[in-house]
Each structure stands twice: as structure tokens, then as C-alpha cells.
Coordinates of C-alpha atoms in Angstrom, one line a residue:
M279 CA 0.4 0.2 0.3
S280 CA 1.2 3.6 -0.7
D281 CA 2.1 5.6 2.2
S282 CA 1.0 8.2 0.4
N283 CA -2.6 10.3 0.9
W284 CA -3.8 9.3 -2.0
I285 CA -7.7 9.7 -2.8
T286 CA -9.1 7.7 -6.3
L287 CA -12.3 9.6 -7.9
Y288 CA -14.5 7.5 -10.1
A289 CA -16.9 9.3 -13.7
I290 CA -19.1 6.6 -14.3
D291 CA -21.6 7.3 -17.3
L292 CA -25.0 5.4 -16.6
I293 CA -28.1 5.4 -18.9
F294 CA -31.3 3.8 -17.8
E295 CA -32.2 1.7 -21.0
D296 CA -35.6 2.2 -19.8
S297 CA -38.4 3.5 -17.7
W298 CA -37.6 4.4 -14.3
L299 CA -38.6 5.2 -10.9
I300 CA -37.1 6.2 -7.4
G301 CA -40.2 7.5 -5.3
G302 CA -39.9 10.9 -3.3
L303 CA -43.2 11.8 -0.5
S304 CA -46.2 12.8 -1.4
T305 CA -49.1 15.0 0.4
L306 CA -52.3 14.5 1.1
S307 CA -52.9 17.1 -1.8
D308 CA -51.1 15.5 -4.3
K309 CA -53.0 13.9 -7.4
I310 CA -49.8 11.4 -7.7
D311 CA -49.3 9.0 -4.8
I312 CA -45.5 8.0 -5.8
P313 CA -43.8 10.7 -8.1
F314 CA -40.2 10.6 -8.7
V315 CA -38.3 12.2 -6.3
Q316 CA -36.8 15.7 -8.3
N317 CA -35.0 19.1 -7.7
P318 CA -37.3 21.4 -6.3
R319 CA -35.2 24.6 -8.1
N320 CA -35.2 23.0 -11.3
K321 CA -37.7 19.9 -11.5
E322 CA -34.6 17.5 -12.6
P323 CA -35.1 13.9 -11.6
V324 CA -32.8 13.2 -8.8
L325 CA -30.9 9.6 -8.5
P326 CA -30.0 9.7 -5.2
G327 CA -26.6 8.4 -3.3
P328 CA -28.1 5.9 -1.3
S329 CA -29.9 4.0 -3.8
I330 CA -26.6 3.9 -5.7
A331 CA -24.5 2.6 -3.0
G332 CA -26.7 0.0 -2.2
S333 CA -27.0 -1.3 -5.7
L334 CA -23.3 -1.4 -5.8
R335 CA -22.9 -3.1 -2.2
A336 CA -25.8 -5.7 -3.1
T337 CA -23.2 -6.6 -6.6
A338 CA -20.1 -6.7 -3.8
M339 CA -21.8 -9.3 -1.8
K340 CA -22.0 -11.9 -5.0
V341 CA -17.8 -10.7 -6.4
L342 CA -15.7 -10.2 -4.0
S343 CA -15.7 -13.8 -3.1
N344 CA -16.9 -17.3 -4.1
D345 CA -17.6 -17.8 -0.3
A346 CA -20.6 -16.1 1.6
T347 CA -19.1 -14.9 4.9
E348 CA -15.6 -13.6 3.4
A349 CA -17.5 -11.3 0.5
A350 CA -19.6 -10.1 3.9
E351 CA -16.4 -9.5 5.4
Y352 CA -14.8 -7.4 2.2
T353 CA -18.0 -5.4 1.7
E354 CA -18.0 -4.1 5.3
E355 CA -15.0 -3.1 4.5
L356 CA -15.5 -1.3 1.0
F357 CA -18.9 0.1 2.2
G358 CA -19.4 0.2 6.3
Y359 CA -21.6 -0.9 8.8
V360 CA -23.3 -0.2 11.6
T361 CA -24.2 -3.3 13.5
S362 CA -25.0 -3.4 17.5
G363 CA -23.2 -4.7 20.2
V364 CA -23.7 -5.7 24.0
E365 CA -21.9 -4.3 27.0
S366 CA -20.5 -6.6 29.7
D367 CA -23.5 -6.5 31.7
G368 CA -25.6 -8.2 29.1
K369 CA -28.0 -5.0 29.5
K370 CA -26.5 -1.7 27.5
K371 CA -26.8 -2.1 24.1
K372 CA -23.8 0.7 21.8
T373 CA -23.5 0.9 18.5
M374 CA -20.5 0.0 16.3
T375 CA -19.8 1.9 13.3
A376 CA -17.5 1.7 10.5
A377 CA -17.3 4.1 7.7
S378 CA -17.6 3.4 4.3
A379 CA -14.4 3.2 2.0
V380 CA -16.9 4.4 -0.4
E381 CA -18.5 8.0 -1.1
I382 CA -20.8 8.6 -3.4
L383 CA -20.4 11.9 -4.0
G384 CA -23.3 12.8 -6.3
A385 CA -25.0 11.9 -10.1
K386 CA -26.1 14.3 -12.4
L387 CA -28.1 14.4 -15.5
A388 CA -26.2 14.1 -18.8
D389 CA -28.2 16.5 -20.5
T390 CA -29.8 19.2 -18.7
K391 CA -31.2 21.3 -21.9
E392 CA -33.5 18.6 -22.4
L393 CA -35.4 17.5 -19.3
P394 CA -36.6 13.6 -19.3
E395 CA -40.4 12.4 -20.0
T396 CA -42.4 11.7 -17.7
L397 CA -45.7 9.3 -17.4
E398 CA -48.3 9.3 -15.3
R399 CA -49.9 5.5 -14.9
R400 CA -52.2 4.1 -12.7
R401 CA -51.2 0.4 -10.1
T402 CA -53.3 -2.2 -8.4
A403 CA -52.0 -4.9 -6.9
I404 CA -53.8 -8.9 -7.2
N405 CA -55.1 -10.8 -4.6
G406 CA -52.8 -13.9 -5.2
K407 CA -56.1 -16.5 -4.6
T408 CA -58.5 -14.5 -6.9
G409 CA -56.4 -12.9 -9.6
A410 CA -58.9 -9.7 -8.3
A411 CA -57.6 -6.4 -7.8
L412 CA -57.2 -5.6 -4.1
N413 CA -59.5 -2.9 -2.5
R414 CA -57.4 0.3 -1.9
M415 CA -54.4 -0.5 -3.7
L416 CA -55.1 1.4 -6.6
R417 CA -52.6 4.2 -6.6
N418 CA -50.8 7.0 -9.2
E419 CA -47.3 6.8 -9.4
E420 CA -45.0 8.6 -11.6
I421 CA -42.0 7.2 -13.5
V422 CA -39.2 8.9 -15.7
G423 CA -38.1 7.9 -19.6
R424 CA -34.8 6.7 -20.2
A425 CA -31.9 9.4 -18.8
S426 CA -27.9 9.5 -18.4
Y427 CA -26.1 10.4 -15.3
R428 CA -22.4 11.2 -14.7
I429 CA -22.3 9.5 -11.4
I430 CA -19.5 10.5 -9.0
V431 CA -17.6 8.3 -6.8
Q432 CA -14.8 8.9 -4.3
V433 CA -12.4 5.4 -3.0
Q434 CA -9.7 5.9 -0.5
G435 CA -6.4 4.4 -1.9
R436 CA -4.2 4.5 -5.1
A437 CA -5.0 2.6 -8.3
S438 CA -1.5 0.7 -8.4
D439 CA -1.7 -0.4 -5.2
D440 CA -1.6 -3.9 -4.8
H441 CA -5.0 -6.3 -5.9
K442 CA -6.7 -6.4 -1.4
S443 CA -7.0 -2.6 -1.7
Y444 CA -10.3 -0.5 -1.8
V445 CA -9.4 0.4 -5.4
S446 CA -9.1 -2.8 -6.5
Q447 CA -12.1 -4.1 -4.9
F448 CA -13.8 -1.3 -5.8
D449 CA -12.7 -1.8 -9.9
E450 CA -13.8 -5.6 -9.3
V451 CA -17.4 -4.5 -8.0
L452 CA -17.6 -1.6 -11.2
K453 CA -16.9 -4.7 -13.7
N454 CA -19.6 -6.5 -12.3
W455 CA -22.0 -3.9 -11.7
H456 CA -25.5 -4.3 -14.1
P457 CA -27.5 -1.6 -12.5
Q458 CA -30.9 -1.8 -11.4
L459 CA -32.2 0.8 -9.3
G460 CA -35.3 2.4 -7.8
R461 CA -38.7 1.0 -7.9
G462 CA -40.9 -1.7 -10.1
R463 CA -37.3 -3.5 -10.8
S464 CA -39.2 -6.7 -11.8
V465 CA -41.8 -5.4 -13.9
G466 CA -39.4 -3.4 -16.3
L467 CA -38.6 -0.2 -14.3
G468 CA -34.9 0.7 -13.3
R469 CA -32.7 -1.4 -16.0
G470 CA -29.7 0.5 -16.4
K471 CA -26.5 0.2 -18.7
I472 CA -22.6 1.6 -17.4
K473 CA -21.4 3.2 -20.8
N474 CA -18.0 4.8 -19.7
V475 CA -15.6 4.7 -16.5
E476 CA -13.2 7.0 -16.1
R477 CA -10.9 6.5 -13.2
V478 CA -8.6 9.4 -11.7
S479 CA -6.1 8.5 -8.6
V480 CA -4.4 11.9 -6.9
N481 CA -1.8 12.0 -4.2
L482 CA -2.8 15.3 -2.2
D483 CA 0.4 15.3 -0.3
S484 CA 2.3 16.4 -3.7
D485 CA 1.9 20.0 -5.3
K486 CA 0.5 18.9 -7.9
G487 CA -1.5 16.7 -7.3
L488 CA -3.0 19.1 -4.7
Q489 CA -3.4 22.1 -7.3
W490 CA -5.4 19.0 -9.1
W491 CA -7.7 18.2 -6.4
L492 CA -8.6 21.8 -5.6
F493 CA -8.5 23.6 -9.2
E494 CA -9.2 21.1 -11.8
K495 CA -11.2 18.1 -10.3
Q496 CA -14.4 19.9 -11.7
C497 CA -13.3 19.0 -15.5
L498 CA -13.8 15.1 -14.5
F499 CA -17.8 16.0 -12.7
G500 CA -18.5 18.1 -16.3
G501 CA -17.3 15.0 -18.6
H502 CA -14.4 16.8 -19.5
A503 CA -11.5 14.6 -18.8
K504 CA -9.1 15.1 -21.8
N505 CA -6.5 17.1 -19.8
I506 CA -6.1 14.6 -17.0
A507 CA -5.3 12.0 -19.0
N508 CA -2.4 14.5 -21.0
N509 CA -1.1 15.4 -17.6
S510 CA -1.0 12.4 -15.8
G511 CA 2.1 11.3 -14.1
S512 CA 4.3 9.9 -11.0
N513 CA 1.4 12.0 -8.6
I514 CA -1.7 11.6 -10.5
E515 CA -2.9 8.3 -12.6
Y516 CA -6.2 8.7 -14.7
A517 CA -7.9 5.6 -16.7
K518 CA -10.1 4.7 -18.9
L519 CA -12.0 1.2 -17.5
E520 CA -13.9 -1.0 -19.4
P521 CA -17.3 -1.7 -18.3
Q522 CA -18.4 -5.6 -18.8
E523 CA -21.2 -6.1 -20.9
N524 CA -24.5 -8.1 -19.3
T525 CA -24.4 -11.4 -21.6
A526 CA -26.6 -12.6 -23.7
A527 CA -26.5 -16.0 -21.6
N528 CA -29.3 -13.7 -18.5
L529 CA -31.5 -12.8 -21.2
I530 CA -34.6 -14.7 -22.1
S531 CA -35.8 -13.7 -25.4
V532 CA -38.9 -15.0 -27.7
Q533 CA -40.2 -13.1 -30.6
F534 CA -44.0 -13.7 -31.2
E535 CA -46.0 -13.0 -33.9
L536 CA -49.4 -11.7 -33.3
K537 CA -52.0 -13.9 -34.2
E538 CA -55.2 -12.3 -33.5
P539 CA -55.4 -8.8 -32.4
V540 CA -53.7 -7.7 -29.0
H541 CA -55.4 -4.9 -26.7
I542 CA -54.0 -4.2 -23.6
G543 CA -56.3 -2.4 -20.6
F544 CA -56.5 1.2 -20.2
E545 CA -58.7 3.9 -18.5
K546 CA -61.8 3.3 -19.9
P547 CA -63.4 7.1 -21.1
E548 CA -66.6 8.1 -20.3
S549 CA -67.2 8.5 -23.8
G550 CA -65.1 7.6 -27.2
P551 CA -63.2 4.4 -27.9
I552 CA -61.0 2.2 -24.9
L553 CA -57.3 3.2 -26.0
I554 CA -54.1 0.7 -26.0
Y555 CA -51.8 1.2 -22.9
R556 CA -49.3 3.0 -24.4
Q557 CA -46.0 4.4 -23.0
F558 CA -44.6 7.8 -23.8
G559 CA -46.4 7.8 -26.3
H560 CA -46.1 4.0 -28.0
P561 CA -48.4 1.5 -27.9
T562 CA -47.1 -1.7 -25.7
I563 CA -47.4 -4.1 -23.3
P564 CA -46.3 -3.4 -19.8
A565 CA -43.6 -5.9 -18.0
T566 CA -46.0 -6.4 -15.0
S567 CA -49.0 -7.9 -18.0
W568 CA -45.8 -10.4 -18.5
K569 CA -45.2 -11.0 -15.0
G570 CA -49.0 -11.7 -14.2
V571 CA -49.7 -14.5 -16.8
F572 CA -46.3 -15.9 -16.4
R573 CA -47.0 -16.8 -12.6
H574 CA -50.6 -17.1 -13.1
R575 CA -49.9 -20.1 -15.8
V576 CA -46.8 -21.4 -13.6
E577 CA -48.8 -21.8 -10.5
T578 CA -51.5 -23.6 -12.7
I579 CA -48.7 -26.0 -14.0
V580 CA -47.2 -27.2 -10.5
T581 CA -50.3 -27.3 -8.8
L582 CA -51.5 -29.8 -11.6
V583 CA -48.1 -32.0 -11.4
E584 CA -47.9 -31.9 -7.3
G585 CA -50.3 -29.5 -5.5
P586 CA -51.4 -25.9 -4.6
D587 CA -48.5 -25.3 -2.1
L588 CA -45.7 -25.8 -3.6
A589 CA -47.6 -24.2 -6.7
N590 CA -47.4 -20.7 -4.1
D591 CA -43.2 -21.5 -2.8
V592 CA -42.4 -21.8 -6.4
A593 CA -44.4 -18.6 -7.6
N594 CA -42.9 -16.6 -4.9
V595 CA -39.3 -17.1 -5.0
M596 CA -39.8 -16.6 -8.8
F597 CA -42.2 -13.8 -9.1
G598 CA -41.3 -12.7 -5.6
S599 CA -44.1 -11.6 -2.7
S600 CA -44.8 -9.0 0.5
D601 CA -43.0 -12.1 2.6
T602 CA -40.0 -13.5 0.4
G603 CA -39.1 -9.7 -1.2
R604 CA -38.3 -9.7 -4.9
G605 CA -38.4 -13.1 -7.0
L606 CA -35.5 -14.5 -9.7
L607 CA -37.2 -12.8 -12.5
R608 CA -37.1 -8.9 -14.1
F609 CA -39.4 -8.6 -16.9
R610 CA -39.2 -5.9 -19.2
N611 CA -41.8 -4.0 -21.4
S612 CA -42.3 -4.9 -25.3
G613 CA -43.3 -3.0 -28.1
F614 CA -44.2 -3.6 -31.3
T615 CA -42.6 -3.6 -34.7
D616 CA -43.9 -5.1 -38.5
A617 CA -41.6 -7.6 -40.0
N618 CA -38.9 -5.0 -40.7
G619 CA -38.3 -4.4 -37.5
K620 CA -40.5 -0.5 -37.9
A621 CA -41.9 0.7 -34.5
I622 CA -45.8 0.1 -35.0
S623 CA -47.1 3.9 -35.6
K624 CA -50.8 5.2 -34.5
K625 CA -52.1 4.5 -38.5
D626 CA -51.3 0.9 -38.1
L627 CA -53.4 0.4 -35.1
R628 CA -57.2 -1.0 -35.7
F629 CA -60.9 -0.1 -33.8
R630 CA -63.0 -3.2 -33.2
E631 CA -67.0 -2.9 -32.0
H632 CA -68.0 -5.3 -29.2
V633 CA -71.6 -5.4 -27.8
A634 CA -72.4 -7.5 -24.3
I635 CA -75.2 -9.6 -24.5
D636 CA -77.6 -9.7 -22.2
R637 CA -77.5 -12.9 -20.1
F638 CA -81.3 -13.3 -19.4
S639 CA -82.7 -12.9 -23.6
G640 CA -79.6 -13.4 -25.4
G641 CA -79.8 -10.2 -27.2
A642 CA -77.8 -7.1 -27.4
K643 CA -77.8 -5.3 -24.2
D644 CA -79.3 -1.8 -24.6
T645 CA -76.4 1.1 -24.2
A646 CA -73.9 -1.5 -24.1
K647 CA -72.2 -1.5 -27.2
F648 CA -68.2 -0.4 -27.1
T649 CA -65.0 -0.3 -29.3
W650 CA -61.5 -1.7 -28.5
E651 CA -58.3 0.0 -29.9
C652 CA -56.0 -2.9 -30.9
V653 CA -52.8 -4.4 -32.5
P654 CA -53.5 -6.2 -35.3
P655 CA -52.6 -9.6 -36.5
G656 CA -49.1 -9.9 -38.5
F657 CA -47.0 -7.6 -36.1
L658 CA -44.0 -8.9 -34.0
T659 CA -43.6 -8.2 -30.3
K660 CA -40.5 -9.9 -28.3
L661 CA -40.8 -11.3 -24.6
D662 CA -37.7 -10.5 -22.8
I663 CA -37.1 -11.8 -19.0
D664 CA -33.8 -11.0 -17.4
F665 CA -33.3 -14.1 -15.3
P666 CA -29.5 -14.1 -14.2
D667 CA -29.7 -17.5 -12.2
K668 CA -31.3 -19.8 -14.9
E669 CA -28.3 -22.0 -15.4
K670 CA -27.9 -22.3 -11.9
Y671 CA -31.9 -23.3 -11.3
T672 CA -33.0 -25.2 -14.2
E673 CA -35.6 -26.4 -13.3
C674 CA -37.4 -22.9 -12.7
N675 CA -35.7 -22.6 -16.2
N676 CA -37.7 -25.1 -17.4
L677 CA -40.6 -23.8 -16.2
I678 CA -40.8 -20.6 -18.0
K679 CA -40.3 -23.0 -20.9
H680 CA -43.3 -24.1 -20.2
V681 CA -45.4 -21.0 -20.1
I682 CA -43.6 -20.2 -23.4
R683 CA -44.9 -23.1 -25.0
D684 CA -48.4 -22.8 -23.8
L685 CA -48.2 -18.8 -25.2
H686 CA -46.8 -20.5 -28.9
E687 CA -49.9 -23.1 -28.8
G688 CA -52.7 -20.7 -28.2
I689 CA -53.5 -22.3 -24.6
I690 CA -52.8 -18.7 -22.9
G691 CA -52.8 -15.2 -24.5
I692 CA -51.7 -11.6 -23.7
G693 CA -54.1 -8.5 -22.8
A694 CA -57.6 -8.6 -22.3
G695 CA -60.5 -10.6 -24.8
I696 CA -58.8 -13.8 -24.4
S697 CA -62.0 -15.7 -24.9
R698 CA -63.4 -13.2 -27.6
G699 CA -60.7 -13.8 -30.4
Y700 CA -57.7 -11.4 -28.8
G701 CA -54.3 -12.0 -27.1
R702 CA -52.9 -15.0 -28.8
L703 CA -49.2 -15.5 -30.3
S704 CA -46.9 -17.8 -31.9
A705 CA -43.0 -18.3 -31.9
E706 CA -41.6 -16.9 -34.7
D707 CA -38.8 -19.3 -34.7
K708 CA -40.1 -22.9 -34.2
K709 CA -36.6 -23.8 -33.5
N710 CA -36.3 -21.8 -30.2
H711 CA -35.9 -24.2 -27.4
Y712 CA -37.3 -22.2 -24.8
I713 CA -40.8 -23.2 -27.0
L714 CA -39.6 -27.2 -26.2
P715 CA -39.7 -28.4 -22.3
R716 CA -39.1 -31.4 -21.0
K717 CA -41.1 -32.7 -18.0
V718 CA -41.4 -30.9 -14.7
D719 CA -38.6 -33.0 -12.1
V720 CA -40.8 -32.3 -8.7
E721 CA -38.0 -33.3 -7.0
K722 CA -35.2 -31.1 -8.4
L723 CA -38.1 -28.4 -8.0
K724 CA -38.3 -28.5 -4.2
M725 CA -35.2 -28.7 -4.0
E726 CA -34.3 -25.6 -5.4
V727 CA -37.3 -23.8 -3.8
N728 CA -35.7 -25.0 -0.8
Q729 CA -32.4 -23.7 -1.6
I730 CA -33.7 -20.2 -3.0
S731 CA -35.3 -20.0 0.1
E732 CA -32.8 -20.7 2.8
K733 CA -30.3 -18.3 0.7
G734 CA -32.9 -15.1 1.0
K735 CA -32.9 -15.6 4.5

């Protein structure tokens, strides 16, 4: 380790690949129940330091060691800890703390001239047994569109120190960091990507290093680090790091062709047609719709091969619950394209008229005519599910294949009106291995559920 007073700064360029939400506080008079955190002076969406630190800490637990106990020790050394201790009399408690060697100095919106788009939307919670919406759980939330941030992090130590230094450990964490930040991470929100990383180590005991620290470090914050590279030497060490790409092995991806129209429900207007759900102006199958279909079908399959108890346990570990926390799977939103990959436009959409039937007479019910906006057959949509542990939990992965096969064969569908000629899909690639599941191995599935449950304790 270096005897001098060295500090290392990181400038991390993060891009949100889809919408995201880090919830703030609302008042009783607010229309939005869950607004995004914003700067009150200029209304910019804020990316808080604690959210970044928590995500980095979770990554450190996975990558600093293969041994869980050792990984926890390294993580505490790097990010600090707070624990409760007990005095020798067994009664008086004291708090044990250790400062973090990593400091999140802030995150700045890359483009301040044009703020990201925002969208108000409604969400509710679902009763797992009945499939109906829970009472008093409807809420309005405000999500933020794609945005880029420059995150500044300070770490104690020097880049060229040995492999056990704070800087080398943080390099390892950063290399394996695939950001998932904020609320709704299992339903398409908060997925980020590291685009660029610059690292500068400075010797504050040297005149040159101290001068740079006092008068020139702002150029790193603002994304103008060209002069740093030119002036680097024995007291200033500059490097650009290559972030590790999120491998395709973690992604389940199947492209479907619409065999029937698709309508995703939205707010019902007082008059006029019922429009299809949109995000930022684009017709979308939200990740919540995919997750609901997959959860219900997995529960059905496991109930048939074993029983409801195992079905409930499997659903909780794969899709999450209020008791067990987040599940293994993270679904993404899906748009619509034509055969050439061009996004669907408003003129491509169609309107279909319906009428409710009087169950007593069998005739059309008075004043019950309605119109749905829908995506017509022939267009494409892609299902994307992030499953980082799919090679480890092969039986859970096999259940996903069963659901995708059922979608492909038209046994289940997506969106509203499944019983009236809507929502049937077919996999474009008939040889995709995700429509070729094997028989469910109940005993192996039980072992995986127990393993996941123990890991989460």
C-alpha cells in the first residue's frame, strides 16, 4: 500500500435503458401517490446516492468472494457497517460503526437542456388467490423516461496499489455492476447500463496532485477529462475502464407474431373508444402484464403436477411476494414492430366494435356497445425476461419454457379479451428451445425452491 495520501475518483456514465422511478414523498393534496424524487429548483429527476450505494453493495456481496462469509467481510470493509453490540453486563447496548471507504459524491443529469419525459400511470396490487385487484391498493405513480447520468464516486487509496486495496476491490465491483435502481425492478423499471468509466488517482501530498484536486477536478465532474490524461504522471494516475457487458446468457428472449389482435387495457373514458395502453406515446405490453400471465400459468402447472402448496412456494421465489421479497425474474416492457423491425405507428392500429350480451334474453344489451383500439395480427412483439440464475436453477427455467410453449400453442394469451378472439401469439422461430420444455421434475423443483428460500434468509 502507498504511504502517501491518495484519493481515487471515478466518473461513471450510466444510461437508463427504459423508464425508471425512485419514489419521493407525496402530500394529501397531491394527485400523484408516488412521485419521482426531483430537484425542487429545476424539477430535474434526482438519482440519490443511497440508491446507487445499495446497488453497488449488493453487487459486492456477489463478486468479491465465492465464500458468502468472506464476501460479507470484504463488503463491510469497503462500504462500512452499523451493528448493535452488547456490553459485558448483558443489558446496555452500544452501536458499532465503521465508515465506508466508498463515498457517492453525487449523480448529475447528463443533458440538462432537455429534461427526460415523465408519465403518470395507475397501478394496483392483485389478490394472488382470486386474481382480482385488492381493495384500496389503486395508486398513481409517476415514472421517468430514459435518461443519462454522470455519477461521481470517491474511494480511499491508489489505483496502482495491490489487489486487496479498496480501489482494486471497487474496480471488481464496478466491472460486474449491472444497475437495477429504484422501484418496480421486477416489472421493467430501473434497468441501467454503464457506458463509460474514468478513474483518476491523486496524491494529495504532492503539489501537482493537490493543485489538481483544488482547482481542476471539476473537469472530471463535467465530462471534460481530456487534460487529465495529458497531465497524468507519478502523482496523478488516469485510466479509462471497460465495463463488462450484461451477457445474453442472462436473458430469455422470444419474438412472437400476433395471430390475433392484442388489446392491453387502459383507463376507460366516459365516451369514445377504449384506447390501448401506451408508454410515452408507444403502444406497449407492460412488464406487469407478462408477469401476471407467467405467474398464473406457473401456479397452474405446478398445482397440476404436485399441488397448491408447492405452487405457492414456486410462485413466491420466482416472481416475488410481500413476504419473500423480489423474485428471480425481471420482466421487460414489449413494444410492437412490423416484419422489418419498424416500430408500429398510429395508422397501423385498428378499432373493433363489441357489444355486451344480455344473459337473460341472449340479445344485445342496451347501451352496452363499446370499441377497443388494438394492434392487428401480423405484427411482432418480443418477450424479454432477465434471469441471471437460469443456468443454476434449471427447473425454474424449465417452467418458463412450459409457459412460453403454452403461449406459442395458443393455450393462453396476452392482454384483454382472450375468450373473444384476442391475445393469441405464435413464436416466430419454431425451433426456439424455449418452446421445447421437458417434463417437470418435481423433486428437483422442490430442492431449488428450498435452496432459494434458504439463500434469502
